[in-house]
XYZ file of C-alpha atoms in Angstrom:
401
model
C -12.345 38.652 4.605
C -13.529 38.225 1.007
C -10.528 40.208 -0.200
C -8.153 37.960 1.758
C -9.692 34.830 0.211
C -9.412 36.315 -3.289
C -5.802 37.299 -2.688
C -4.999 33.801 -1.442
C -6.662 32.215 -4.458
C -4.653 34.452 -6.777
C -1.432 33.574 -4.951
C -2.277 29.866 -5.167
C -2.983 30.139 -8.892
C 0.270 32.023 -9.462
C 2.252 29.474 -7.429
C 0.538 26.664 -9.344
C 1.631 28.119 -12.698
C 5.155 28.722 -11.428
C 5.547 25.179 -10.067
C 4.175 23.604 -13.253
C 6.708 25.585 -15.263
C 9.623 24.604 -12.996
C 8.515 20.967 -12.965
C 8.743 20.730 -16.749
C 12.505 21.229 -16.656
C 13.710 20.950 -13.055
C 17.382 21.647 -12.430
C 17.852 21.524 -8.662
C 15.945 20.077 -5.713
C 16.218 23.357 -3.786
C 14.416 25.236 -6.543
C 11.561 22.711 -6.485
C 11.355 22.633 -2.697
C 11.225 26.419 -2.358
C 8.561 26.742 -5.045
C 6.405 24.008 -3.518
C 6.601 25.202 0.056
C 7.345 28.878 0.550
C 5.343 31.938 -0.459
C 7.373 34.604 -2.291
C 10.748 33.259 -1.168
C 9.787 33.577 2.490
C 12.119 30.658 3.215
C 11.858 29.150 6.698
C 14.237 26.689 8.385
C 13.462 23.021 8.942
C 13.531 21.223 12.268
C 15.980 18.345 12.573
C 14.057 15.720 14.545
C 17.239 14.012 15.727
C 18.521 17.124 17.520
C 15.350 19.221 17.814
C 17.288 22.153 16.371
C 16.510 24.257 13.332
C 18.570 23.866 10.168
C 18.486 25.752 6.887
C 17.047 24.078 3.820
C 20.618 23.940 2.501
C 20.744 20.480 4.130
C 18.691 19.262 1.144
C 21.051 20.510 -1.542
C 22.340 17.831 -3.941
C 20.307 15.146 -2.190
C 17.561 12.767 -3.160
C 14.696 14.032 -1.034
C 11.787 11.959 0.225
C 9.026 14.521 0.691
C 6.614 13.069 3.223
C 3.269 14.825 2.735
C 0.395 14.084 5.090
C -2.473 15.600 6.998
C -2.242 15.610 10.784
C -4.458 12.518 10.853
C -1.657 10.005 10.593
C -1.014 6.964 12.724
C 2.085 5.840 14.572
C 2.289 3.068 11.975
C 2.568 5.662 9.180
C 5.572 7.128 10.993
C 7.152 3.828 12.050
C 7.111 2.556 8.480
C 9.673 5.209 7.487
C 12.073 4.651 10.387
C 14.106 1.812 8.778
C 14.607 4.096 5.758
C 15.721 6.930 8.024
C 18.111 4.597 9.861
C 19.761 3.387 6.674
C 20.217 6.853 5.186
C 21.567 8.164 8.492
C 24.103 5.383 8.914
C 25.063 4.556 5.351
C 24.048 7.166 2.829
C 23.978 10.876 3.479
C 22.846 11.599 -0.079
C 19.234 11.145 1.000
C 16.924 13.113 3.268
C 13.351 12.758 4.535
C 11.248 15.869 5.122
C 7.795 15.802 6.673
C 5.528 18.398 5.096
C 2.174 18.574 6.896
C -0.681 19.767 4.709
C -3.085 21.896 6.719
C -5.493 24.385 5.145
C -6.095 26.404 8.296
C -3.959 26.176 11.393
C -5.471 26.461 14.878
C -3.827 26.297 18.303
C -5.204 22.774 18.667
C -3.666 21.690 15.355
C -0.330 23.246 16.303
C -0.301 21.101 19.461
C -1.138 18.033 17.404
C 1.667 18.920 14.992
C 4.168 19.106 17.867
C 3.116 15.687 19.185
C 3.530 14.109 15.754
C 6.776 15.922 15.006
C 8.292 14.718 18.281
C 7.935 11.148 16.986
C 9.902 11.837 13.802
C 13.714 11.785 13.783
C 13.935 13.276 10.268
C 13.473 16.850 9.081
C 10.104 18.526 9.544
C 8.668 21.664 8.065
C 7.313 24.045 10.680
C 5.196 26.500 8.770
C 1.878 27.495 10.266
C 0.491 28.890 7.030
C -0.668 26.890 3.990
C 2.231 25.817 1.791
C 2.654 27.593 -1.521
C 2.079 24.547 -3.719
C -1.039 23.193 -2.022
C -3.100 23.480 -5.227
C -0.387 21.767 -7.287
C 0.049 18.932 -4.788
C -3.679 18.272 -4.671
C -4.414 18.588 -8.371
C -1.253 17.329 -10.056
C -0.020 14.862 -7.453
C -3.515 13.835 -6.347
C -2.833 14.358 -2.647
C -5.957 13.245 -0.763
C -4.860 13.569 2.857
C -3.391 10.079 3.128
C 0.391 9.803 3.674
C 2.356 10.285 0.482
C 6.105 9.993 -0.077
C 7.313 11.806 -3.179
C 10.830 10.795 -4.208
C 12.749 13.582 -5.962
C 16.310 13.269 -7.212
C 18.986 15.968 -6.635
C 17.928 17.673 -9.883
C 14.363 17.936 -8.583
C 12.921 15.346 -10.949
C 10.156 13.203 -9.449
C 11.351 9.588 -9.363
C 8.280 8.190 -7.641
C 5.053 10.056 -7.004
C 4.171 7.925 -3.999
C 6.686 5.447 -2.628
C 4.597 4.787 0.474
C 2.971 1.692 -1.037
C 6.333 0.341 -2.153
C 7.778 0.793 1.341
C 4.721 -0.679 3.038
C 5.008 -3.879 1.024
C 8.711 -4.354 0.359
C 10.460 -2.241 2.983
C 14.162 -1.629 2.409
C 14.238 -4.268 -0.309
C 12.831 -1.560 -2.606
C 15.287 1.174 -1.511
C 15.791 3.839 -2.908
C 12.113 3.601 -3.972
C 12.632 5.156 -7.390
C 11.171 4.073 -10.719
C 13.764 1.343 -11.265
C 13.193 -0.099 -7.781
C 9.462 -0.140 -8.486
C 10.038 -1.964 -11.767
C 12.299 -4.501 -10.043
C 9.591 -5.211 -7.473
C 7.016 -5.543 -10.260
C 8.945 -8.555 -11.498
C 8.756 -10.130 -8.053
C 6.465 -13.163 -8.037
C 6.819 -13.842 -4.327
C 4.365 -11.182 -3.225
C 2.330 -12.755 -0.446
C 5.293 -13.105 1.950
C 5.894 -9.398 2.616
C 2.179 -8.927 3.338
C 1.733 -11.829 5.763
C 5.123 -12.061 7.464
C 4.297 -9.351 9.996
C 0.922 -10.863 10.893
C 2.106 -13.879 12.870
C 5.637 -15.106 13.692
C 4.855 -18.689 12.630
C 4.026 -17.600 9.074
C 7.535 -16.323 8.446
C 8.884 -19.773 9.329
C 6.395 -21.508 7.017
C 7.292 -19.132 4.191
C 11.026 -19.725 4.664
C 10.440 -23.487 4.685
C 8.541 -23.173 1.375
C 5.488 -24.908 2.818
C 2.074 -24.928 1.204
C -0.124 -22.476 3.102
C -3.831 -21.795 2.889
C -4.576 -18.219 3.930
C -8.298 -17.676 4.174
C -10.935 -15.424 5.678
C -14.189 -13.632 4.964
C -17.379 -12.242 6.420
C -19.454 -15.442 6.691
C -18.501 -17.257 9.902
C -20.498 -20.381 9.015
C -18.772 -20.673 5.653
C -15.389 -20.069 7.309
C -16.098 -22.869 9.807
C -17.092 -25.229 6.998
C -13.969 -24.272 5.068
C -11.764 -24.856 8.132
C -13.311 -28.279 8.693
C -12.964 -29.397 5.059
C -9.465 -28.031 4.513
C -8.295 -29.623 7.784
C -9.611 -32.956 6.496
C -7.698 -32.388 3.240
C -4.493 -31.584 5.106
C -4.799 -34.845 7.049
C -5.790 -36.967 4.056
C -3.662 -40.163 3.955
C -3.035 -39.650 0.224
C -1.323 -36.289 0.851
C 0.473 -37.627 3.914
C 1.870 -40.470 1.846
C 2.945 -38.032 -0.868
C 4.663 -35.953 1.862
C 2.644 -32.879 0.941
C 2.395 -30.730 4.057
C -0.109 -27.896 4.149
C -0.436 -25.255 6.853
C -3.598 -23.245 7.527
C -3.996 -19.658 8.614
C -7.351 -17.953 9.069
C -6.709 -14.232 8.629
C -8.279 -11.881 11.131
C -10.516 -14.259 13.076
C -10.321 -14.569 16.844
C -10.773 -17.889 18.648
C -14.405 -16.938 19.322
C -15.120 -16.160 15.676
C -14.939 -12.386 16.012
C -12.778 -10.157 13.847
C -9.246 -9.186 14.789
C -9.242 -5.723 13.226
C -5.514 -5.232 13.843
C -4.527 -8.244 11.743
C -7.250 -7.616 9.159
C -6.181 -3.997 8.828
C -2.519 -4.888 8.292
C -3.369 -7.617 5.804
C -5.711 -5.595 3.588
C -3.585 -2.443 3.816
C -0.693 -4.541 2.528
C -2.788 -5.932 -0.331
C -4.049 -2.448 -1.227
C -0.489 -1.124 -1.230
C 0.530 -3.977 -3.526
C -2.376 -3.094 -5.783
C -1.273 0.537 -5.991
C 2.312 -0.409 -6.840
C 0.813 -2.205 -9.843
C -1.871 0.325 -10.817
C -1.621 2.028 -14.220
C 0.920 -0.530 -15.434
C 0.676 -3.408 -17.860
C -1.532 -6.153 -16.479
C 0.406 -9.332 -15.742
C -0.607 -12.574 -13.967
C 0.660 -11.293 -10.607
C -1.374 -8.086 -10.922
C -4.497 -10.085 -11.737
C -4.033 -12.305 -8.673
C -3.634 -9.225 -6.456
C -6.714 -7.589 -8.004
C -8.639 -10.800 -7.569
C -7.732 -11.059 -3.895
C -8.594 -7.399 -3.294
C -11.983 -7.973 -4.916
C -12.744 -10.556 -2.201
C -12.147 -8.129 0.673
C -15.844 -7.826 1.522
C -16.933 -11.267 0.320
C -18.343 -14.102 2.418
C -15.122 -16.096 2.068
C -11.840 -16.110 0.159
C -8.691 -18.211 0.116
C -5.120 -18.025 -1.133
C -2.980 -21.100 -1.644
C 0.725 -20.330 -1.628
C 3.940 -22.285 -1.679
C 6.165 -20.279 0.570
C 5.851 -16.702 -0.639
C 4.779 -17.684 -4.143
C 1.032 -17.666 -4.784
C -0.401 -20.773 -6.439
C -3.937 -19.451 -6.760
C -6.395 -17.005 -5.248
C -10.103 -17.713 -5.189
C -13.538 -17.056 -3.794
C -14.113 -19.239 -0.739
C -16.990 -21.162 -2.308
C -14.924 -22.063 -5.393
C -11.871 -23.150 -3.379
C -14.161 -25.110 -1.057
C -15.606 -26.974 -4.047
C -12.078 -27.888 -5.199
C -11.335 -29.275 -1.738
C -14.628 -31.174 -1.585
C -13.912 -32.733 -4.982
C -10.433 -33.904 -3.994
C -11.220 -37.477 -5.073
C -11.717 -36.233 -8.655
C -8.257 -34.720 -9.017
C -5.995 -36.397 -6.504
C -4.579 -38.885 -9.033
C -3.373 -35.937 -11.135
C -1.031 -35.046 -8.258
C 1.077 -38.131 -9.039
C 1.601 -36.928 -12.597
C 1.642 -33.138 -12.339
C 2.244 -32.341 -8.682
C -0.057 -30.746 -6.106
C 0.137 -27.153 -7.388
C -0.755 -27.883 -11.007
C -3.431 -30.414 -10.056
C -5.082 -27.967 -7.652
C -4.917 -25.102 -10.120
C -6.312 -27.133 -13.010
C -9.291 -28.316 -11.000
C -9.870 -24.812 -9.667
C -10.036 -23.557 -13.272
C -12.670 -26.211 -14.060
C -14.697 -25.238 -11.000
C -14.654 -21.529 -11.867
C -16.256 -22.327 -15.219
C -19.355 -23.474 -13.341
C -19.283 -21.279 -10.200
C -19.682 -17.615 -11.161
C -20.160 -14.558 -8.979
C -19.847 -10.811 -9.541
C -16.364 -9.465 -9.051
C -16.331 -6.150 -7.187
C -13.161 -4.172 -6.625
C -13.273 -1.351 -4.076
C -10.322 0.938 -4.692
C -9.569 3.260 -1.756
C -8.865 6.883 -2.629
C -5.190 7.545 -2.042
C -2.554 9.832 -3.443
C -1.826 8.975 -7.032
C -3.996 8.381 -10.045
C -6.621 5.659 -9.868
C -6.646 3.417 -12.944
C -8.929 4.690 -15.731
C -9.907 1.184 -16.786
C -9.795 -2.007 -14.809
C -9.595 -5.392 -16.460
C -11.605 -8.012 -14.609
C -9.225 -10.368 -12.786
C -11.528 -13.328 -13.446
C -12.612 -12.885 -17.077
C -11.475 -10.952 -20.177
C -13.981 -8.101 -19.743
C -13.374 -4.548 -18.555
C -15.053 -3.890 -15.207
C -17.899 -1.398 -14.802
C -17.088 1.655 -12.707
C -19.070 2.636 -9.611
C -18.418 5.154 -6.875
C -18.976 3.979 -3.323
C -18.519 5.673 0.036
C -17.513 4.023 3.258
C -17.194 4.886 6.940
C -15.594 2.650 9.564
C -16.668 4.832 12.520
C -13.106 5.292 13.769
C -11.341 8.525 14.632
C -10.393 10.660 11.701
C -11.179 14.024 10.157
C -14.758 15.156 10.715
C -16.398 17.187 7.964
């Protein structure tokens, strides 16, 4: 037993060195794929999910390959999110391929059954290899694979174009196709970031966004504060001054049921979208959009938060208490609307309020594939944030250790 473990560790170390060497100057996707997956050239076929038949890995030659790494603890949503990409490459562009590569340290009969259930839901290629893949050490250490779904985009020469396109796809969908570095940079310049996150939450929102309406998205943990906010913002919306100025504002409380409970489905989709946005921006130059996203993410576990947008473009993001104060002090800034417009007037008064209302800004960054930022600039002041490690459990099904 001990000898087997030692042998496996030696093989892993050897594979790790080999892959690192190949990755420095990759020449062909097949070379990379073989090195990452198969032990000592023990090349196995793939399963084509659309026909349920085996195919040789030659189907990947000269293609841009989306390597879909995951544990077996993935959701239907993780699979569904890739289907539009599969559809477009099947119908329009055969120069791309998706391959699911499950990462399992030790296969059991139970896990094999689970694999089959998951594989049956995927129309793309799947790896069926009931031994650990050759490059498991490399994928974990160099590519920071943590068990969460990860989509590595490699061009036909085997060069990595995007270490994890999953976040890009989750937020922007096919708009970011083919999910390479350039597509990521194009999306970084996109100011209209709230739309893709909220459009799938409620059908009405998409209409509001298209009509370029002002929208208050808000939520939080404190039901009393949320009720107060709803009451005050509703009064603002119906204020004769705004009615006369033809300023229409819609309201959407994110993740609250009619009885004040939490709608975990909507909340989950919303915050997953914001986290994905955050990760598309991580380790890049900090711009105003990035700061707004960081700021919103820092409010995830706060008593209340609010976002004011015009269509899909965010006007401002704030802690619920600060935004509430702006609304309560409407009489102080409403005349500015005539001169500067609603957006500027709101933003200016919000800036004044934040000079007097201060609270700690805490940013919980979930552990996902990819490198977490080394330093994090505070989204609300010029300082660099302190780093803490926190652990969290939501008591839902997942891997048990």
